[in-house]
């Protein structure tokens, strides 16, 4: 009976080892995906960060990059801990899984909270950012972001093209007779912003605030879904790790 129990325990341990190994392979790939989403956000979707008053959008992307990198390292550690059957490595692996789990929950929560606050933030700050920082010394990033925003989304001003009447750049006389930036024009040529007729600029298409909000919300949904989705998968990894740790402990005794 004792021999049968020992064989059953050994068989259970082997099954757990292969389950955990399979999980680690999937986990490593998931880490690569998480890091890719974070890098994608920072590299390709960060053009408009300078227009946002809060750093939350940027913070969620950085958290995903860090979490993804740690996940990939942890996946390798998990494979070593599984096949060497070392309980000290399994404890370290479980701790790292827990840390990553918390990081991804935080990233998902930040994305959700910022998603709810984005509309109020843009209404409160976007017009001021565009009119007070556009073409101002030291705010070249804002100027570039505004020009790209207006061209990419076919809009002019925060709420409408009339917002540019309050622009410090337009009022200063440095605008060269322009009433809106050239990036408001349907066909951009030097000085085209001197004429604000609907045939020349994006006047009837509305302001940029709604379009920017929709753009950022779409990416916040992706960040939140990836973070929370991978975090849920990690729960199974922690359960498998605990089971293997307990199984090895039984065999040891």
mmCIF file of C-alpha atoms in Angstrom:
data_model
loop_
_atom_site.group_PDB
_atom_site.id
_atom_site.type_symbol
_atom_site.label_atom_id
_atom_site.label_comp_id
_atom_site.label_asym_id
_atom_site.label_seq_id
_atom_site.Cartn_x
_atom_site.Cartn_y
_atom_site.Cartn_z
ATOM 1 C CA UNK A 1 0.000 0.000 0.000
ATOM 2 C CA UNK A 2 2.887 2.331 0.858
ATOM 3 C CA UNK A 3 4.570 1.576 -2.482
ATOM 4 C CA UNK A 4 1.303 2.223 -4.338
ATOM 5 C CA UNK A 5 0.881 5.549 -2.531
ATOM 6 C CA UNK A 6 4.462 6.528 -3.366
ATOM 7 C CA UNK A 7 3.943 5.695 -7.073
ATOM 8 C CA UNK A 8 0.696 7.689 -7.100
ATOM 9 C CA UNK A 9 2.468 10.678 -5.543
ATOM 10 C CA UNK A 10 5.334 10.417 -8.054
ATOM 11 C CA UNK A 11 2.904 10.160 -10.969
ATOM 12 C CA UNK A 12 1.015 13.207 -9.671
ATOM 13 C CA UNK A 13 4.283 15.127 -9.393
ATOM 14 C CA UNK A 14 5.252 14.279 -12.985
ATOM 15 C CA UNK A 15 1.831 15.428 -14.242
ATOM 16 C CA UNK A 16 2.135 18.652 -12.296
ATOM 17 C CA UNK A 17 5.637 19.210 -13.691
ATOM 18 C CA UNK A 18 4.410 18.934 -17.270
ATOM 19 C CA UNK A 19 1.370 21.071 -16.553
ATOM 20 C CA UNK A 20 3.595 23.750 -15.045
ATOM 21 C CA UNK A 21 6.064 23.482 -17.920
ATOM 22 C CA UNK A 22 3.231 23.955 -20.446
ATOM 23 C CA UNK A 23 1.974 26.903 -18.441
ATOM 24 C CA UNK A 24 5.478 28.437 -18.396
ATOM 25 C CA UNK A 25 5.735 28.210 -22.193
ATOM 26 C CA UNK A 26 2.369 29.939 -22.580
ATOM 27 C CA UNK A 27 3.301 32.363 -19.824
ATOM 28 C CA UNK A 28 6.550 33.328 -21.583
ATOM 29 C CA UNK A 29 4.641 34.020 -24.802
ATOM 30 C CA UNK A 30 2.069 36.009 -22.823
ATOM 31 C CA UNK A 31 4.898 38.061 -21.310
ATOM 32 C CA UNK A 32 6.184 38.782 -24.796
ATOM 33 C CA UNK A 33 2.669 39.906 -25.794
ATOM 34 C CA UNK A 34 2.314 42.147 -22.724
ATOM 35 C CA UNK A 35 5.684 43.787 -23.343
ATOM 36 C CA UNK A 36 4.843 44.194 -27.049
ATOM 37 C CA UNK A 37 1.589 46.012 -26.196
ATOM 38 C CA UNK A 38 3.480 48.322 -23.816
ATOM 39 C CA UNK A 39 6.220 49.086 -26.371
ATOM 40 C CA UNK A 40 3.599 49.513 -29.123
ATOM 41 C CA UNK A 41 1.793 52.072 -26.968
ATOM 42 C CA UNK A 42 4.992 53.976 -26.167
ATOM 43 C CA UNK A 43 6.505 53.863 -29.648
ATOM 44 C CA UNK A 44 3.522 54.236 -31.965
ATOM 45 C CA UNK A 45 0.617 55.551 -29.908
ATOM 46 C CA UNK A 46 2.310 58.144 -27.715
ATOM 47 C CA UNK A 47 2.227 61.104 -30.124
ATOM 48 C CA UNK A 48 -0.523 62.789 -28.149
ATOM 49 C CA UNK A 49 0.829 62.214 -24.616
ATOM 50 C CA UNK A 50 2.071 65.824 -24.488
ATOM 51 C CA UNK A 51 -1.567 66.936 -24.864
ATOM 52 C CA UNK A 52 -2.664 65.068 -21.739
ATOM 53 C CA UNK A 53 -2.482 66.686 -18.308
ATOM 54 C CA UNK A 54 -2.160 63.362 -16.486
ATOM 55 C CA UNK A 55 0.716 60.877 -16.769
ATOM 56 C CA UNK A 56 -1.565 57.882 -16.142
ATOM 57 C CA UNK A 57 -1.721 56.783 -19.798
ATOM 58 C CA UNK A 58 2.081 56.740 -19.987
ATOM 59 C CA UNK A 59 2.389 54.999 -16.605
ATOM 60 C CA UNK A 60 0.137 52.098 -17.648
ATOM 61 C CA UNK A 61 2.270 51.503 -20.747
ATOM 62 C CA UNK A 62 5.513 51.491 -18.722
ATOM 63 C CA UNK A 63 4.007 49.083 -16.183
ATOM 64 C CA UNK A 64 3.133 46.679 -18.999
ATOM 65 C CA UNK A 65 6.664 46.844 -20.432
ATOM 66 C CA UNK A 66 8.217 46.124 -17.018
ATOM 67 C CA UNK A 67 5.699 43.386 -16.233
ATOM 68 C CA UNK A 68 6.245 41.755 -19.633
ATOM 69 C CA UNK A 69 10.035 41.721 -19.211
ATOM 70 C CA UNK A 70 9.753 40.228 -15.721
ATOM 71 C CA UNK A 71 7.263 37.637 -17.000
ATOM 72 C CA UNK A 72 9.743 36.417 -19.613
ATOM 73 C CA UNK A 73 12.538 36.069 -17.048
ATOM 74 C CA UNK A 74 10.127 34.425 -14.615
ATOM 75 C CA UNK A 75 9.053 31.908 -17.268
ATOM 76 C CA UNK A 76 12.656 30.693 -17.615
ATOM 77 C CA UNK A 77 13.004 30.513 -13.832
ATOM 78 C CA UNK A 78 9.758 28.545 -13.657
ATOM 79 C CA UNK A 79 11.101 25.923 -16.088
ATOM 80 C CA UNK A 80 14.299 25.544 -14.031
ATOM 81 C CA UNK A 81 12.364 25.277 -10.780
ATOM 82 C CA UNK A 82 9.996 22.691 -12.285
ATOM 83 C CA UNK A 83 12.542 20.261 -13.705
ATOM 84 C CA UNK A 84 15.157 20.634 -10.967
ATOM 85 C CA UNK A 85 12.370 20.125 -8.397
ATOM 86 C CA UNK A 86 13.862 22.719 -6.082
ATOM 87 C CA UNK A 87 11.400 24.064 -3.584
ATOM 88 C CA UNK A 88 13.422 27.240 -2.937
ATOM 89 C CA UNK A 89 13.178 28.129 -6.643
ATOM 90 C CA UNK A 90 9.467 27.321 -6.606
ATOM 91 C CA UNK A 91 9.002 29.737 -3.692
ATOM 92 C CA UNK A 92 10.868 32.458 -5.615
ATOM 93 C CA UNK A 93 8.842 31.670 -8.744
ATOM 94 C CA UNK A 94 5.561 31.929 -6.842
ATOM 95 C CA UNK A 95 6.645 35.271 -5.331
ATOM 96 C CA UNK A 96 7.511 36.679 -8.753
ATOM 97 C CA UNK A 97 4.195 35.459 -10.155
ATOM 98 C CA UNK A 98 2.417 37.273 -7.344
ATOM 99 C CA UNK A 99 4.380 40.500 -7.979
ATOM 100 C CA UNK A 100 3.621 40.365 -11.721
ATOM 101 C CA UNK A 101 -0.017 39.594 -10.972
ATOM 102 C CA UNK A 102 -0.234 42.726 -8.819
ATOM 103 C CA UNK A 103 1.554 44.858 -11.453
ATOM 104 C CA UNK A 104 -0.886 43.799 -14.148
ATOM 105 C CA UNK A 105 -3.881 44.339 -11.885
ATOM 106 C CA UNK A 106 -2.540 47.844 -11.169
ATOM 107 C CA UNK A 107 -2.050 48.541 -14.907
ATOM 108 C CA UNK A 108 -5.568 47.307 -15.661
ATOM 109 C CA UNK A 109 -7.062 49.320 -12.809
ATOM 110 C CA UNK A 110 -5.192 52.492 -13.843
ATOM 111 C CA UNK A 111 -6.406 52.063 -17.417
ATOM 112 C CA UNK A 112 -10.001 51.644 -16.199
ATOM 113 C CA UNK A 113 -9.877 54.643 -13.831
ATOM 114 C CA UNK A 114 -8.255 56.877 -16.441
ATOM 115 C CA UNK A 115 -10.820 55.710 -18.992
ATOM 116 C CA UNK A 116 -13.539 57.115 -16.718
ATOM 117 C CA UNK A 117 -11.697 60.391 -16.081
ATOM 118 C CA UNK A 118 -10.483 61.084 -19.625
ATOM 119 C CA UNK A 119 -13.502 63.067 -20.822
ATOM 120 C CA UNK A 120 -13.372 65.486 -17.875
ATOM 121 C CA UNK A 121 -9.593 65.909 -18.206
ATOM 122 C CA UNK A 122 -9.738 66.724 -21.911
ATOM 123 C CA UNK A 123 -12.632 69.170 -21.462
ATOM 124 C CA UNK A 124 -10.728 70.932 -18.697
ATOM 125 C CA UNK A 125 -7.247 71.044 -20.223
ATOM 126 C CA UNK A 126 -7.099 70.410 -23.976
ATOM 127 C CA UNK A 127 -8.194 73.859 -25.146
ATOM 128 C CA UNK A 128 -5.749 75.613 -22.802
ATOM 129 C CA UNK A 129 -2.926 73.300 -23.874
ATOM 130 C CA UNK A 130 -3.574 73.973 -27.555
ATOM 131 C CA UNK A 131 -4.067 77.732 -27.314
ATOM 132 C CA UNK A 132 -1.385 78.540 -24.709
ATOM 133 C CA UNK A 133 1.414 76.179 -25.747
ATOM 134 C CA UNK A 134 1.097 75.891 -29.513
ATOM 135 C CA UNK A 135 4.165 77.404 -31.198
ATOM 136 C CA UNK A 136 5.535 78.536 -27.835
ATOM 137 C CA UNK A 137 9.215 78.182 -26.947
ATOM 138 C CA UNK A 138 9.904 74.970 -25.047
ATOM 139 C CA UNK A 139 6.667 73.320 -26.176
ATOM 140 C CA UNK A 140 7.747 71.951 -29.528
ATOM 141 C CA UNK A 141 6.269 68.544 -28.606
ATOM 142 C CA UNK A 142 2.829 70.110 -28.139
ATOM 143 C CA UNK A 143 3.099 71.940 -31.477
ATOM 144 C CA UNK A 144 4.000 68.724 -33.289
ATOM 145 C CA UNK A 145 1.243 66.776 -31.517
ATOM 146 C CA UNK A 146 -1.424 69.394 -32.315
ATOM 147 C CA UNK A 147 -0.444 69.524 -35.985
ATOM 148 C CA UNK A 148 -0.538 65.733 -36.262
ATOM 149 C CA UNK A 149 -3.828 65.541 -34.349
ATOM 150 C CA UNK A 150 -5.582 68.053 -36.613
ATOM 151 C CA UNK A 151 -4.310 66.453 -39.809
ATOM 152 C CA UNK A 152 -4.837 62.829 -38.791
ATOM 153 C CA UNK A 153 -8.339 63.291 -37.399
ATOM 154 C CA UNK A 154 -9.489 66.040 -39.804
ATOM 155 C CA UNK A 155 -10.382 68.494 -37.042
ATOM 156 C CA UNK A 156 -9.536 72.045 -36.031
ATOM 157 C CA UNK A 157 -9.262 73.356 -32.484
ATOM 158 C CA UNK A 158 -10.344 71.637 -29.298
ATOM 159 C CA UNK A 159 -14.096 72.217 -29.632
ATOM 160 C CA UNK A 160 -14.120 73.992 -33.010
ATOM 161 C CA UNK A 161 -11.972 76.255 -35.169
ATOM 162 C CA UNK A 162 -13.096 79.325 -33.187
ATOM 163 C CA UNK A 163 -10.893 78.148 -30.280
ATOM 164 C CA UNK A 164 -7.838 79.437 -32.163
ATOM 165 C CA UNK A 165 -9.038 83.022 -31.636
ATOM 166 C CA UNK A 166 -7.762 82.647 -28.062
ATOM 167 C CA UNK A 167 -4.362 81.341 -29.172
ATOM 168 C CA UNK A 168 -1.383 83.240 -27.825
ATOM 169 C CA UNK A 169 0.463 82.463 -31.051
ATOM 170 C CA UNK A 170 -2.336 83.865 -33.250
ATOM 171 C CA UNK A 171 -2.643 86.978 -31.082
ATOM 172 C CA UNK A 172 1.101 87.589 -30.926
ATOM 173 C CA UNK A 173 1.386 88.475 -34.587
ATOM 174 C CA UNK A 174 3.994 85.752 -35.165
ATOM 175 C CA UNK A 175 1.367 83.745 -37.022
ATOM 176 C CA UNK A 176 1.852 85.806 -40.171
ATOM 177 C CA UNK A 177 -1.794 86.719 -40.607
ATOM 178 C CA UNK A 178 -3.064 83.187 -39.970
ATOM 179 C CA UNK A 179 -6.349 82.794 -38.092
ATOM 180 C CA UNK A 180 -5.796 79.047 -37.600
ATOM 181 C CA UNK A 181 -2.675 76.860 -37.877
ATOM 182 C CA UNK A 182 -1.882 75.499 -41.336
ATOM 183 C CA UNK A 183 -2.559 71.998 -39.991
ATOM 184 C CA UNK A 184 -6.279 72.889 -39.914
ATOM 185 C CA UNK A 185 -6.248 73.066 -43.701
ATOM 186 C CA UNK A 186 -7.608 70.294 -45.881
ATOM 187 C CA UNK A 187 -4.623 70.764 -48.170
ATOM 188 C CA UNK A 188 -1.625 71.984 -46.195
ATOM 189 C CA UNK A 189 0.506 74.654 -47.837
ATOM 190 C CA UNK A 190 2.439 77.458 -46.194
ATOM 191 C CA UNK A 191 0.096 80.237 -45.067
ATOM 192 C CA UNK A 192 -3.123 78.369 -45.849
ATOM 193 C CA UNK A 193 -4.330 79.077 -42.294
ATOM 194 C CA UNK A 194 -4.939 82.718 -43.243
ATOM 195 C CA UNK A 195 -8.326 81.732 -44.655
ATOM 196 C CA UNK A 196 -10.803 79.955 -42.367
ATOM 197 C CA UNK A 197 -13.582 79.206 -44.845
ATOM 198 C CA UNK A 198 -15.169 75.734 -44.587
ATOM 199 C CA UNK A 199 -13.889 74.884 -48.062
ATOM 200 C CA UNK A 200 -10.318 75.459 -46.876
ATOM 201 C CA UNK A 201 -10.177 74.147 -43.287
ATOM 202 C CA UNK A 202 -11.823 71.434 -41.184
ATOM 203 C CA UNK A 203 -14.537 73.768 -39.919
ATOM 204 C CA UNK A 204 -17.755 71.784 -40.125
ATOM 205 C CA UNK A 205 -16.031 68.513 -39.106
ATOM 206 C CA UNK A 206 -15.865 69.759 -35.518
ATOM 207 C CA UNK A 207 -13.156 69.945 -32.885
ATOM 208 C CA UNK A 208 -10.503 67.402 -31.931
ATOM 209 C CA UNK A 209 -11.557 66.679 -28.347
ATOM 210 C CA UNK A 210 -14.080 63.908 -29.117
ATOM 211 C CA UNK A 211 -11.802 62.263 -31.684
ATOM 212 C CA UNK A 212 -8.790 62.305 -29.354
ATOM 213 C CA UNK A 213 -10.913 60.916 -26.522
ATOM 214 C CA UNK A 214 -12.136 58.030 -28.695
ATOM 215 C CA UNK A 215 -8.571 57.281 -29.863
ATOM 216 C CA UNK A 216 -7.132 57.119 -26.343
ATOM 217 C CA UNK A 217 -10.084 55.167 -24.937
ATOM 218 C CA UNK A 218 -9.621 52.480 -27.584
ATOM 219 C CA UNK A 219 -6.027 51.980 -26.515
ATOM 220 C CA UNK A 220 -6.886 52.087 -22.826
ATOM 221 C CA UNK A 221 -9.337 49.244 -23.457
ATOM 222 C CA UNK A 222 -6.560 47.215 -25.089
ATOM 223 C CA UNK A 223 -4.124 47.926 -22.229
ATOM 224 C CA UNK A 224 -6.723 47.074 -19.588
ATOM 225 C CA UNK A 225 -7.866 43.883 -21.313
ATOM 226 C CA UNK A 226 -4.319 42.597 -21.826
ATOM 227 C CA UNK A 227 -3.267 43.379 -18.249
ATOM 228 C CA UNK A 228 -6.313 41.826 -16.576
ATOM 229 C CA UNK A 229 -6.457 38.883 -19.015
ATOM 230 C CA UNK A 230 -2.864 37.809 -18.358
ATOM 231 C CA UNK A 231 -3.349 38.367 -14.628
ATOM 232 C CA UNK A 232 -6.247 35.902 -14.618
ATOM 233 C CA UNK A 233 -4.119 33.297 -16.429
ATOM 234 C CA UNK A 234 -1.413 33.711 -13.780
ATOM 235 C CA UNK A 235 -3.796 32.523 -11.093
ATOM 236 C CA UNK A 236 -3.596 29.027 -12.622
ATOM 237 C CA UNK A 237 0.192 29.230 -12.592
ATOM 238 C CA UNK A 238 0.203 30.049 -8.895
ATOM 239 C CA UNK A 239 -2.185 27.158 -8.192
ATOM 240 C CA UNK A 240 0.009 24.681 -10.157
ATOM 241 C CA UNK A 241 3.107 25.973 -8.345
ATOM 242 C CA UNK A 242 1.508 25.457 -4.940
ATOM 243 C CA UNK A 243 0.399 21.936 -5.882
ATOM 244 C CA UNK A 244 3.872 20.968 -7.132
ATOM 245 C CA UNK A 245 5.502 22.482 -4.046
ATOM 246 C CA UNK A 246 3.185 20.481 -1.807
ATOM 247 C CA UNK A 247 3.798 17.304 -3.838
ATOM 248 C CA UNK A 248 7.577 17.678 -3.579
ATOM 249 C CA UNK A 249 7.245 18.263 0.138
ATOM 250 C CA UNK A 250 5.290 15.021 0.537
ATOM 251 C CA UNK A 251 7.907 13.085 -1.428
ATOM 252 C CA UNK A 252 10.678 14.602 0.631
ATOM 253 C CA UNK A 253 9.124 13.215 3.771
#
